[in-house]
mmCIF file of C-alpha atoms in Angstrom:
data_model
loop_
_atom_site.group_PDB
_atom_site.id
_atom_site.type_symbol
_atom_site.label_atom_id
_atom_site.label_comp_id
_atom_site.label_asym_id
_atom_site.label_seq_id
_atom_site.Cartn_x
_atom_site.Cartn_y
_atom_site.Cartn_z
ATOM 1 C CA MET A 818 49.162 -12.360 30.024
ATOM 2 C CA ASN A 819 48.496 -9.812 27.315
ATOM 3 C CA ARG A 820 45.857 -12.096 25.803
ATOM 4 C CA VAL A 821 44.068 -12.394 29.149
ATOM 5 C CA THR A 822 44.185 -8.624 29.618
ATOM 6 C CA SER A 823 42.742 -8.075 26.162
ATOM 7 C CA MET A 824 39.922 -10.491 26.893
ATOM 8 C CA PHE A 825 39.038 -8.614 30.077
ATOM 9 C CA ARG A 826 38.974 -5.358 28.128
ATOM 10 C CA VAL A 827 36.694 -6.741 25.423
ATOM 11 C CA LEU A 828 34.361 -8.568 27.805
ATOM 12 C CA PRO A 829 32.610 -5.445 29.174
ATOM 13 C CA VAL A 830 31.939 -4.268 25.630
ATOM 14 C CA LEU A 831 30.402 -7.617 24.708
ATOM 15 C CA LEU A 832 28.341 -7.666 27.879
ATOM 16 C CA LEU A 833 27.107 -4.131 27.246
ATOM 17 C CA GLY A 834 26.089 -5.102 23.717
ATOM 18 C CA ALA A 835 24.197 -8.117 24.999
ATOM 19 C CA VAL A 836 22.422 -6.059 27.657
ATOM 20 C CA LEU A 837 21.410 -3.381 25.167
ATOM 21 C CA ALA A 838 20.154 -5.981 22.701
ATOM 22 C CA GLY A 839 18.142 -7.627 25.456
ATOM 23 C CA CYS A 840 16.585 -4.276 26.347
ATOM 24 C CA GLY A 841 15.285 -3.818 22.808
ATOM 25 C CA ILE A 842 17.587 -1.090 21.528
ATOM 26 C CA ASN A 843 17.422 -2.661 18.054
ATOM 27 C CA THR A 844 13.645 -3.122 18.060
ATOM 28 C CA ILE A 845 12.754 0.357 16.817
ATOM 29 C CA PRO A 846 15.050 0.451 13.753
ATOM 30 C CA THR A 847 14.170 -3.157 12.932
ATOM 31 C CA ARG A 848 10.442 -2.423 12.961
ATOM 32 C CA ASP A 849 10.983 0.848 11.135
ATOM 33 C CA GLU A 850 12.649 -1.058 8.301
ATOM 34 C CA ALA A 851 9.779 -3.572 8.314
ATOM 35 C CA VAL A 852 7.287 -0.720 7.877
ATOM 36 C CA LYS A 853 9.278 0.726 4.976
ATOM 37 C CA ALA A 854 9.467 -2.672 3.292
ATOM 38 C CA ALA A 855 5.717 -3.173 3.682
ATOM 39 C CA TRP A 856 5.099 0.336 2.340
ATOM 40 C CA GLY A 857 7.214 -0.473 -0.707
ATOM 41 C CA ASN A 858 5.089 -3.544 -1.362
ATOM 42 C CA VAL A 859 1.900 -1.461 -1.171
ATOM 43 C CA GLN A 860 3.319 0.932 -3.757
ATOM 44 C CA ASN A 861 4.331 -1.958 -6.017
ATOM 45 C CA GLN A 862 0.825 -3.410 -5.986
ATOM 46 C CA TYR A 863 -0.790 -0.053 -6.729
ATOM 47 C CA GLN A 864 1.674 0.430 -9.587
ATOM 48 C CA ARG A 865 0.772 -3.014 -10.935
ATOM 49 C CA ARG A 866 -2.868 -1.919 -11.016
ATOM 50 C CA ALA A 867 -2.018 1.377 -12.717
ATOM 51 C CA ASP A 868 -0.115 -0.514 -15.407
ATOM 52 C CA LEU A 869 -3.167 -2.654 -16.201
ATOM 53 C CA ILE A 870 -5.588 0.232 -16.626
ATOM 54 C CA PRO A 871 -4.602 1.619 -20.087
ATOM 55 C CA ASN A 872 -5.156 -1.759 -21.760
ATOM 56 C CA LEU A 873 -8.353 -2.297 -19.781
ATOM 57 C CA VAL A 874 -9.754 1.085 -20.833
ATOM 58 C CA ALA A 875 -8.774 0.488 -24.462
ATOM 59 C CA THR A 876 -10.497 -2.903 -24.478
ATOM 60 C CA VAL A 877 -13.705 -1.582 -22.937
ATOM 61 C CA LYS A 878 -13.688 1.390 -25.309
ATOM 62 C CA GLY A 879 -13.636 -0.983 -28.270
ATOM 63 C CA TYR A 880 -16.998 -2.407 -27.211
ATOM 64 C CA ALA A 881 -18.545 0.437 -25.226
ATOM 65 C CA ALA A 882 -17.246 3.707 -26.625
ATOM 66 C CA GLN A 883 -20.522 5.372 -25.643
ATOM 67 C CA GLU A 884 -19.589 4.979 -21.964
ATOM 68 C CA LYS A 885 -17.324 7.978 -22.421
ATOM 69 C CA ASP A 886 -17.951 9.500 -18.989
ATOM 70 C CA VAL A 887 -16.761 6.370 -17.179
ATOM 71 C CA LEU A 888 -13.774 5.852 -19.468
ATOM 72 C CA VAL A 889 -12.671 9.454 -18.987
ATOM 73 C CA ALA A 890 -13.187 9.225 -15.215
ATOM 74 C CA VAL A 891 -10.969 6.131 -14.987
ATOM 75 C CA THR A 892 -8.248 7.700 -17.115
ATOM 76 C CA GLN A 893 -8.280 10.886 -15.039
ATOM 77 C CA ALA A 894 -8.315 9.000 -11.738
ATOM 78 C CA ARG A 895 -5.335 6.923 -12.861
ATOM 79 C CA ALA A 896 -3.448 10.061 -13.841
ATOM 80 C CA SER A 897 -4.188 11.662 -10.474
ATOM 81 C CA ALA A 898 -3.118 8.558 -8.565
ATOM 82 C CA THR A 899 0.168 8.179 -10.444
ATOM 83 C CA GLN A 900 1.024 11.878 -10.133
ATOM 84 C CA VAL A 901 1.045 11.788 -6.327
ATOM 85 C CA LYS A 902 4.723 11.686 -5.394
ATOM 86 C CA VAL A 903 5.540 9.361 -2.492
ATOM 87 C CA ASP A 904 8.656 8.087 -0.764
ATOM 88 C CA ALA A 905 9.631 6.651 2.613
ATOM 89 C CA SER A 906 8.853 9.953 4.349
ATOM 90 C CA THR A 907 5.218 9.805 3.204
ATOM 91 C CA ILE A 908 4.333 7.285 5.904
ATOM 92 C CA THR A 909 4.983 9.863 8.633
ATOM 93 C CA ASP A 910 3.481 12.872 6.808
ATOM 94 C CA PRO A 911 -0.297 13.049 7.423
ATOM 95 C CA ALA A 912 -1.005 15.383 4.484
ATOM 96 C CA LYS A 913 0.979 13.401 1.918
ATOM 97 C CA PHE A 914 -0.317 10.072 3.184
ATOM 98 C CA ALA A 915 -3.932 11.287 3.076
ATOM 99 C CA GLU A 916 -3.415 12.587 -0.474
ATOM 100 C CA TYR A 917 -2.001 9.245 -1.612
ATOM 101 C CA GLN A 918 -4.766 7.201 0.006
ATOM 102 C CA ALA A 919 -7.507 9.487 -1.337
ATOM 103 C CA ALA A 920 -6.144 9.241 -4.886
ATOM 104 C CA GLN A 921 -5.929 5.444 -4.747
ATOM 105 C CA ASP A 922 -9.368 5.103 -3.151
ATOM 106 C CA ASN A 923 -10.857 7.332 -5.835
ATOM 107 C CA LEU A 924 -9.301 5.146 -8.533
ATOM 108 C CA THR A 925 -10.721 2.051 -6.871
ATOM 109 C CA GLY A 926 -14.180 3.600 -6.948
ATOM 110 C CA VAL A 927 -14.178 4.541 -10.632
ATOM 111 C CA LEU A 928 -12.695 1.159 -11.553
ATOM 112 C CA GLY A 929 -15.760 -0.391 -9.954
ATOM 113 C CA ARG A 930 -17.972 1.639 -12.298
ATOM 114 C CA LEU A 931 -15.884 0.541 -15.273
ATOM 115 C CA MET A 932 -16.107 -3.150 -14.432
ATOM 116 C CA VAL A 933 -19.881 -3.051 -13.956
ATOM 117 C CA ILE A 934 -20.233 -1.864 -17.561
ATOM 118 C CA GLN A 935 -19.521 -5.371 -18.827
ATOM 119 C CA GLU A 936 -22.975 -6.531 -17.755
ATOM 120 C CA GLN A 937 -24.476 -4.351 -20.479
ATOM 121 C CA TYR A 938 -22.226 -5.673 -23.269
ATOM 122 C CA PRO A 939 -22.266 -9.454 -23.834
ATOM 123 C CA ASP A 940 -19.538 -9.239 -26.474
ATOM 124 C CA LEU A 941 -17.261 -7.498 -23.995
ATOM 125 C CA LYS A 942 -17.978 -10.106 -21.321
ATOM 126 C CA SER A 943 -16.794 -12.872 -23.641
ATOM 127 C CA ASN A 944 -13.765 -11.057 -25.062
ATOM 128 C CA ALA A 945 -10.612 -13.041 -24.287
ATOM 129 C CA ASN A 946 -8.457 -9.955 -23.739
ATOM 130 C CA PHE A 947 -10.998 -8.426 -21.372
ATOM 131 C CA LEU A 948 -11.311 -11.665 -19.418
ATOM 132 C CA ALA A 949 -7.530 -11.860 -19.037
ATOM 133 C CA LEU A 950 -7.316 -8.241 -17.883
ATOM 134 C CA GLN A 951 -10.258 -8.798 -15.537
ATOM 135 C CA SER A 952 -8.487 -11.751 -13.948
ATOM 136 C CA GLN A 953 -5.254 -9.784 -13.543
ATOM 137 C CA LEU A 954 -7.100 -6.844 -12.000
ATOM 138 C CA GLU A 955 -8.916 -9.168 -9.611
ATOM 139 C CA GLY A 956 -5.631 -10.671 -8.496
ATOM 140 C CA THR A 957 -4.035 -7.254 -8.143
ATOM 141 C CA GLU A 958 -6.886 -5.928 -6.008
ATOM 142 C CA ASN A 959 -6.471 -8.937 -3.735
ATOM 143 C CA ARG A 960 -2.724 -8.292 -3.520
ATOM 144 C CA ILE A 961 -3.402 -4.656 -2.643
ATOM 145 C CA SER A 962 -5.714 -5.723 0.165
ATOM 146 C CA VAL A 963 -3.093 -8.123 1.555
ATOM 147 C CA ALA A 964 -0.304 -5.552 1.189
ATOM 148 C CA ARG A 965 -2.315 -2.905 3.030
ATOM 149 C CA THR A 966 -3.087 -5.346 5.837
ATOM 150 C CA ASP A 967 0.574 -6.348 6.156
ATOM 151 C CA TYR A 968 1.586 -2.691 6.167
ATOM 152 C CA ASN A 969 -0.923 -1.789 8.889
ATOM 153 C CA GLU A 970 0.305 -4.678 11.037
ATOM 154 C CA ALA A 971 3.908 -3.503 10.631
ATOM 155 C CA VAL A 972 2.848 0.044 11.518
ATOM 156 C CA GLN A 973 1.060 -1.152 14.640
ATOM 157 C CA ALA A 974 4.136 -3.072 15.840
ATOM 158 C CA TYR A 975 6.441 -0.128 15.113
ATOM 159 C CA ASN A 976 4.209 2.513 16.709
ATOM 160 C CA THR A 977 3.726 0.316 19.769
ATOM 161 C CA SER A 978 7.481 0.042 20.209
ATOM 162 C CA LEU A 979 7.718 3.841 20.319
ATOM 163 C CA ARG A 980 5.260 4.030 23.214
ATOM 164 C CA THR A 981 5.843 0.962 25.368
ATOM 165 C CA PHE A 982 8.552 0.050 27.880
ATOM 166 C CA PRO A 983 11.441 -0.687 27.508
ATOM 167 C CA THR A 984 11.675 0.421 23.875
ATOM 168 C CA SER A 985 10.098 3.782 24.716
ATOM 169 C CA ILE A 986 13.353 4.568 26.562
ATOM 170 C CA TRP A 987 15.285 4.308 23.308
ATOM 171 C CA ALA A 988 12.565 6.232 21.462
ATOM 172 C CA GLY A 989 13.177 9.135 23.846
ATOM 173 C CA THR A 990 16.966 8.963 23.644
ATOM 174 C CA PHE A 991 18.760 7.260 20.739
ATOM 175 C CA TYR A 992 15.783 7.403 18.342
ATOM 176 C CA ARG A 993 14.250 10.713 19.353
ATOM 177 C CA GLY A 994 13.768 11.687 15.706
ATOM 178 C CA GLN A 995 11.588 8.672 14.910
ATOM 179 C CA LYS A 996 7.964 9.555 14.128
ATOM 180 C CA PRO A 997 4.933 7.244 14.314
ATOM 181 C CA ALA A 998 3.935 5.766 10.965
ATOM 182 C CA LEU A 999 0.460 6.315 9.536
ATOM 183 C CA PRO A 1000 -1.851 3.352 8.844
ATOM 184 C CA PHE A 1001 -4.336 3.038 6.013
ATOM 185 C CA GLN A 1002 -7.836 3.856 7.173
ATOM 186 C CA ALA A 1003 -10.772 1.666 6.195
ATOM 187 C CA ALA A 1004 -12.693 2.982 3.207
ATOM 188 C CA ALA A 1005 -15.552 1.161 1.537
ATOM 189 C CA SER A 1006 -14.233 1.776 -1.968
ATOM 190 C CA ALA A 1007 -10.721 0.701 -1.022
ATOM 191 C CA GLN A 1008 -11.718 -2.491 0.757
ATOM 192 C CA THR A 1009 -13.822 -3.902 -2.081
ATOM 193 C CA ALA A 1010 -12.197 -5.147 -5.256
ATOM 194 C CA PRO A 1011 -14.084 -3.697 -8.238
ATOM 195 C CA SER A 1012 -14.375 -7.056 -9.971
ATOM 196 C CA VAL A 1013 -16.438 -8.670 -7.206
ATOM 197 C CA ASN A 1014 -19.870 -7.128 -7.569
ATOM 198 C CA PHE A 1015 -20.553 -7.858 -11.235
ATOM 199 C CA ASP A 1016 -24.233 -8.585 -10.609
ATOM 200 C CA ALA A 1017 -24.959 -5.104 -9.325
ATOM 201 C CA PRO A 1018 -27.229 -3.000 -11.516
ATOM 202 C CA PRO A 1019 -25.351 -0.546 -13.759
ATOM 203 C CA PRO A 1020 -25.266 3.075 -12.684
ATOM 204 C CA PRO A 1021 -27.649 5.407 -14.508
ATOM 205 C CA LYS A 1022 -26.199 6.953 -17.620
ATOM 206 C CA VAL A 1023 -25.519 10.645 -17.671
ATOM 207 C CA GLN A 1024 -27.763 12.375 -20.215
#
């Protein structure tokens, strides 16, 4: 008899849990975690690129030391990009997110200038170390593009859950503190890997 009574007491709790799950109460935190995971992957790929740059600059400098303005620009852009402090809260802070994206986009742009230099230096183009670094950078830029796309898709799903029924009910009650996440915005320099346009004419040298 006691066992039957216990079952009847537990049953409403189980039914309530099932109803809440069916209404999407877990959707918001689940998608929030997906956004954070995707954001972490974006950071990892940008860090991979930053780690490649010192060796890349050193290799280019060995064959094209006279391209000082470009080499300095890349070094400074890398320093700026790595000095921007980010964490999970960055994805809901417009100012911090914009600062991070601007720094990374700027680095992408100056990397493009660095990679075009090779067209002027045949010895550099055939250097085994440069070719290996070029290949790694190419792959990393592709990974960054994929990571940003995955992140934006996760952001779209999460932000939609905050605004659409029935999950908007939980957004206004249990998860009232949840803020929409910020997506990466399209930028020409950020969407084009610097190693693609090797046939472009080199930029004019600064006198």
